Structures are given as structure tokens and as C-alpha cells.
Amino acid sequence: GQQVMQIPQYQHVQEGEDFTTYCNSSTTLSNIQWYKQRPGGHPVFLIQLVKSGEVKKQKRLTFQFGEAKKNSSLHITATQTTDVGTYFCAGEVNNAGNMLTFGGGTRLMVKP
Amino acid sequence: DTGVSQDPRHKITKRGQNVTFRCDPISEHNRLYWYRQTLGQGPEFLTYFQNEAQLEKSRLLSDRFSAERPKGSFSTLEIQRTEQGDSAMYLCASTNHILTLVLDTEAFFGQGTRLTVV
């Protein structure tokens, strides 16, 4: 079955440093979504990428979807303590919106 | 509150007992999903409904699990004869697929029901 892997599993950074998490799928995806889950909270949607090679930005966050639509990355510039949480990628295979396959997540910890 | 709500937030049960969870999706959303999340892992898909029809079930979902959405609004997830391995956070999410031409499948998650089987 489809698998979605994320690295690293954990990342400690000093406030102000950059952070990147990488997502790889075993199968080609129709689209990929990114979610953030704060400690004790639930996943909250950040963005959806659909096109091959697509890049989207949200303030300090930059999201990329690979040319082959099998990998993606999230880069945060100049991290802040409010960025703390676990970032999940979630892939969809057939555009039917019937299920998401989540990666294991990258837990980001930011030291002030 | 217009978000997805789940009840109860926490449930502790003895092994072998049955439990039932409820999810109320965002009112205009026609799709409802159940996911399970264990500590340190991403959510795992269990099943989903389009209106009242259950359209897909994960192979992970054993026969002890059953879900319903009788009127196409709220949904229930029942686990019979609970086992310790069922301990997890059970997340419900909803999406709006009325405008199906738009790739807009953002999932809105509820706060989850944390199940502990002792």
C-alpha cells in the first residue's frame, strides 16, 4: 500500500534558525497537504499543493511539491517559538478526496 | 461554534467493554472521515462517509469497529470488545465536496476522543 515518509522525526532549533522537513511518497500523488498539530491539539490545515513543481509561500513558510509529485518539503525561515508543533504531510492519490495518507510527522522544538 | 466537535474528549474503559464516540461535522460538509492517531505517529485513515453512505473502509479496521452516519449529519464510531491496542486518539474530520470541480479537499479536524483501554 501507499506509504508516506517524513524526515527528520524531530528537530531542535534555536529561535531564528531555519527549519526544513521532507516528505516522500512511495506512489505518485494527485495532491499533497500540510498540517500542523500543536502539542495536545488536533491537525490544522496549512496548505494544499496540486501541480508538479509547485511552490507556495505563507509568510515565513515555503512549501514545495516535487516534479514527480512524489515528494514535498516545508521550509520555515527564522523560526519563532510559536512555530512549535508537529508538521505532517498528507498525500492523496486519486483526487477523489476520499482519504489522506499521513506521514509520521516532524516534531519541531524551538529554543528561545 | 462552527467547527467539528467530538464527544467525549476522553474515555477510559476496561478491556472487553464496548465504547461509542460521536462526531458532529461542520454542518454544510457532506464528507466525514474517521482517523486514528497513536502517540508520535500521523493520523491513520479508518473510514469515510459521503452523506450517509460509507464509501471506504481501511483494511486496518477490524470487525470490532463499526461506524454509522444515519442521517448524513453526525456520525458514531463504535468499538466492541475493546483491546489495549485500541488505545489511541480517534479523530474525526469533515470536508465539503459539493463543488467537486475544485481541488479543495482541506480537512477540518475535531479535537479528537482520546481512548484509554485498561
Short mmCIF file of C-alpha atoms in Angstrom, two decimals:
data_model
loop_
_atom_site.label_atom_id
_atom_site.label_comp_id
_atom_site.label_asym_id
_atom_site.label_seq_id
_atom_site.Cartn_x
_atom_site.Cartn_y
_atom_site.Cartn_z
CA GLY A 1 0.00 0.00 0.00
CA GLN A 2 0.89 3.63 -0.23
CA GLN A 3 3.46 4.90 2.25
CA VAL A 4 4.41 8.44 3.14
CA MET A 5 7.67 9.01 4.99
CA GLN A 6 8.84 12.16 6.69
CA ILE A 7 12.27 13.18 7.91
CA PRO A 8 13.53 14.17 10.33
CA GLN A 9 11.34 12.80 13.09
CA TYR A 10 12.46 15.53 15.49
CA GLN A 11 14.24 18.85 15.09
CA HIS A 12 15.51 21.18 17.79
CA VAL A 13 16.42 24.66 16.61
CA GLN A 14 17.40 27.92 18.21
CA GLU A 15 14.88 30.67 17.69
CA GLY A 16 15.78 32.48 14.50
CA GLU A 17 17.25 29.44 12.76
CA ASP A 18 15.67 27.90 9.70
CA PHE A 19 13.85 24.55 9.64
CA THR A 20 13.01 22.10 6.86
CA THR A 21 11.01 18.90 6.85
CA TYR A 22 10.91 16.49 3.92
CA CYS A 23 8.14 14.20 2.78
CA ASN A 24 8.43 11.25 0.37
CA SER A 25 5.68 9.09 -1.03
CA SER A 26 6.05 5.58 -2.41
CA THR A 27 3.47 6.43 -5.08
CA THR A 28 2.69 9.43 -7.26
CA LEU A 29 0.28 11.80 -5.57
CA SER A 30 -2.54 13.83 -7.03
CA ASN A 31 -2.00 16.44 -4.36
CA ILE A 32 -0.27 16.90 -1.04
CA GLN A 33 -1.45 18.75 2.02
CA TRP A 34 0.43 20.01 5.06
CA TYR A 35 -0.98 20.15 8.57
CA LYS A 36 0.33 21.49 11.86
CA GLN A 37 -0.54 19.90 15.20
CA ARG A 38 0.30 21.75 18.37
CA PRO A 39 1.03 19.66 21.50
CA GLY A 40 -2.30 18.40 22.81
CA GLY A 41 -4.13 19.74 19.79
CA HIS A 42 -5.58 18.46 16.55
CA PRO A 43 -4.21 18.74 13.00
CA VAL A 44 -4.85 22.11 11.39
CA PHE A 45 -4.66 22.55 7.64
CA LEU A 46 -1.85 24.73 6.32
CA ILE A 47 -1.82 24.34 2.55
CA GLN A 48 -2.53 22.11 -0.43
CA LEU A 49 -0.21 21.66 -3.41
CA VAL A 50 -1.53 20.22 -6.65
CA LYS A 51 0.77 20.95 -9.57
CA SER A 52 4.11 19.33 -10.35
CA GLY A 53 6.94 21.62 -9.17
CA GLU A 54 4.53 23.95 -7.39
CA VAL A 55 5.92 26.35 -4.78
CA LYS A 56 3.70 28.26 -2.38
CA LYS A 57 4.59 30.70 0.35
CA GLN A 58 2.81 31.73 3.51
CA LYS A 59 4.81 34.43 5.27
CA ARG A 60 7.87 32.57 6.62
CA LEU A 61 6.69 29.16 5.36
CA THR A 62 7.63 27.85 1.90
CA PHE A 63 6.07 24.68 0.54
CA GLN A 64 7.30 22.76 -2.49
CA PHE A 65 5.86 19.86 -4.47
CA GLY A 66 8.35 17.81 -6.44
CA GLU A 67 8.38 17.49 -10.22
CA ALA A 68 7.48 13.81 -10.00
CA LYS A 69 4.72 14.55 -7.46
CA LYS A 70 6.21 12.07 -5.04
CA ASN A 71 7.99 14.39 -2.64
CA SER A 72 7.43 17.66 -0.88
CA SER A 73 9.10 19.94 1.60
CA LEU A 74 8.20 22.61 4.12
CA HIS A 75 10.77 25.25 4.97
CA ILE A 76 10.37 27.75 7.78
CA THR A 77 12.63 30.80 7.76
CA ALA A 78 13.71 32.35 11.04
CA THR A 79 11.72 30.12 13.37
CA GLN A 80 9.76 31.56 16.26
CA THR A 81 8.55 29.88 19.45
CA THR A 82 5.03 29.96 18.01
CA ASP A 83 6.19 27.54 15.28
CA VAL A 84 6.48 24.74 17.85
CA GLY A 85 4.44 21.69 16.95
CA THR A 86 4.41 18.64 14.70
CA TYR A 87 4.20 19.18 10.96
CA PHE A 88 2.54 16.46 8.92
CA CYS A 89 2.41 16.00 5.20
CA ALA A 90 -0.58 14.08 3.88
CA GLY A 91 -0.86 12.71 0.38
CA GLU A 92 -3.88 11.99 -1.71
CA VAL A 93 -3.61 9.55 -4.59
CA ASN A 94 -6.69 9.92 -6.75
CA ASN A 95 -8.11 13.44 -6.32
CA ALA A 96 -11.36 11.91 -5.15
CA GLY A 97 -10.94 13.37 -1.69
CA ASN A 98 -11.65 10.05 -0.07
CA MET A 99 -8.63 9.64 2.15
CA LEU A 100 -5.32 11.15 3.14
CA THR A 101 -2.20 9.14 3.89
CA PHE A 102 -0.24 10.97 6.55
CA GLY A 103 3.48 10.92 7.12
CA GLY A 104 4.82 10.29 10.58
CA GLY A 105 5.36 13.99 11.17
CA THR A 106 8.32 16.12 12.15
CA ARG A 107 8.23 17.50 15.65
CA LEU A 108 9.75 20.95 15.82
CA MET A 109 11.04 22.34 19.08
CA VAL A 110 12.29 25.93 19.24
CA LYS A 111 14.58 27.19 21.98
CA PRO A 112 14.07 30.87 22.80
CA ASP B 1 -19.22 27.02 17.22
CA THR B 2 -18.99 26.11 13.56
CA GLY B 3 -16.11 23.64 13.83
CA VAL B 4 -16.05 19.84 14.04
CA SER B 5 -16.96 18.66 17.51
CA GLN B 6 -16.33 15.27 19.08
CA ASP B 7 -17.71 13.71 22.20
CA PRO B 8 -16.44 12.60 24.63
CA ARG B 9 -13.00 14.19 24.70
CA HIS B 10 -11.63 11.42 26.89
CA LYS B 11 -12.78 7.87 27.56
CA ILE B 12 -11.24 5.30 29.86
CA THR B 13 -12.67 1.83 29.57
CA LYS B 14 -11.90 -1.67 30.72
CA ARG B 15 -10.72 -4.22 28.21
CA GLY B 16 -13.64 -6.07 26.71
CA GLN B 17 -16.15 -3.23 27.08
CA ASN B 18 -17.84 -1.51 24.16
CA VAL B 19 -17.39 2.21 23.52
CA THR B 20 -19.09 4.66 21.19
CA PHE B 21 -17.84 8.04 20.06
CA ARG B 22 -19.75 10.81 18.34
CA CYS B 23 -18.68 13.34 15.74
CA ASP B 24 -20.63 16.39 14.58
CA PRO B 25 -19.09 17.73 11.38
CA ILE B 26 -19.30 21.25 10.03
CA SER B 27 -22.94 21.49 9.05
CA GLU B 28 -22.61 22.03 5.31
CA HIS B 29 -19.90 19.40 4.86
CA ASN B 30 -21.04 16.27 3.10
CA ARG B 31 -17.95 14.15 3.74
CA LEU B 32 -16.93 12.83 7.13
CA TYR B 33 -13.77 10.90 7.96
CA TRP B 34 -12.53 8.90 10.91
CA TYR B 35 -8.82 8.67 11.64
CA ARG B 36 -6.88 7.07 14.47
CA GLN B 37 -3.66 8.57 15.85
CA THR B 38 -1.26 6.96 18.27
CA LEU B 39 1.47 8.81 20.12
CA GLY B 40 4.25 10.01 17.87
CA GLN B 41 2.50 8.91 14.67
CA GLY B 42 0.47 10.58 11.99
CA PRO B 43 -3.27 10.01 11.72
CA GLU B 44 -4.28 6.73 10.05
CA PHE B 45 -7.36 6.63 7.87
CA LEU B 46 -10.15 4.36 9.13
CA THR B 47 -13.26 5.12 7.10
CA TYR B 48 -15.25 7.87 5.41
CA PHE B 49 -18.81 8.77 4.51
CA GLN B 50 -20.31 10.75 1.70
CA ASN B 51 -23.59 11.92 3.22
CA GLU B 52 -24.99 8.76 4.84
CA ALA B 53 -23.13 6.28 2.64
CA GLN B 54 -19.99 4.65 3.98
CA LEU B 55 -17.80 4.56 0.88
CA GLU B 56 -14.47 3.23 2.06
CA LYS B 57 -13.05 1.32 4.99
CA SER B 58 -9.40 0.76 5.75
CA ARG B 59 -8.09 -2.78 5.93
CA LEU B 60 -6.86 -1.72 9.37
CA LEU B 61 -10.47 -1.59 10.55
CA SER B 62 -11.26 -4.87 12.26
CA ASP B 63 -14.76 -6.32 12.55
CA ARG B 64 -14.96 -4.92 16.07
CA PHE B 65 -15.16 -1.41 14.62
CA SER B 66 -18.32 -0.06 13.09
CA ALA B 67 -19.25 3.43 12.01
CA GLU B 68 -22.55 4.98 11.04
CA ARG B 69 -23.83 8.26 9.73
CA PRO B 70 -27.56 7.54 9.64
CA LYS B 71 -28.89 10.92 8.52
CA GLY B 72 -25.84 12.25 6.76
CA SER B 73 -25.06 14.62 9.62
CA PHE B 74 -23.40 13.34 12.81
CA SER B 75 -21.50 10.06 12.88
CA THR B 76 -20.78 7.45 15.51
CA LEU B 77 -17.83 5.10 15.79
CA GLU B 78 -18.32 2.02 17.94
CA ILE B 79 -15.59 -0.30 19.12
CA GLN B 80 -16.77 -3.62 20.51
CA ARG B 81 -14.78 -5.77 22.93
CA THR B 82 -12.06 -3.17 23.30
CA GLU B 83 -8.43 -4.26 23.48
CA GLN B 84 -5.45 -2.41 24.87
CA GLY B 85 -4.17 -1.90 21.34
CA ASP B 86 -7.24 0.22 20.62
CA SER B 87 -5.89 2.94 22.92
CA ALA B 88 -5.40 5.98 20.69
CA MET B 89 -6.78 9.36 19.74
CA TYR B 90 -9.76 8.99 17.42
CA LEU B 91 -10.04 11.98 15.13
CA CYS B 92 -12.99 12.99 13.04
CA ALA B 93 -12.66 15.33 10.05
CA SER B 94 -15.07 16.78 7.53
CA THR B 95 -14.76 18.31 4.07
CA ASN B 96 -17.08 19.95 1.61
CA HIS B 97 -17.19 18.18 -1.74
CA ILE B 98 -20.24 19.84 -3.21
CA LEU B 99 -18.06 21.86 -5.59
CA THR B 100 -16.21 18.79 -6.85
CA LEU B 101 -14.54 20.52 -9.76
CA VAL B 102 -12.35 22.43 -7.35
CA LEU B 103 -9.45 20.60 -5.78
CA ASP B 104 -10.25 21.93 -2.38
CA THR B 105 -10.12 18.97 -0.06
CA GLU B 106 -8.96 20.74 3.09
CA ALA B 107 -9.92 18.58 6.03
CA PHE B 108 -11.23 20.22 9.20
CA PHE B 109 -10.40 18.08 12.21
CA GLY B 110 -12.17 17.86 15.53
CA GLN B 111 -10.36 17.86 18.87
CA GLY B 112 -10.49 14.08 18.98
CA THR B 113 -11.56 11.48 21.52
CA ARG B 114 -8.70 10.02 23.50
CA LEU B 115 -9.43 6.39 24.33
CA THR B 116 -7.53 4.55 27.03
CA VAL B 117 -8.21 0.85 27.44
CA VAL B 118 -7.04 -0.53 30.78
#
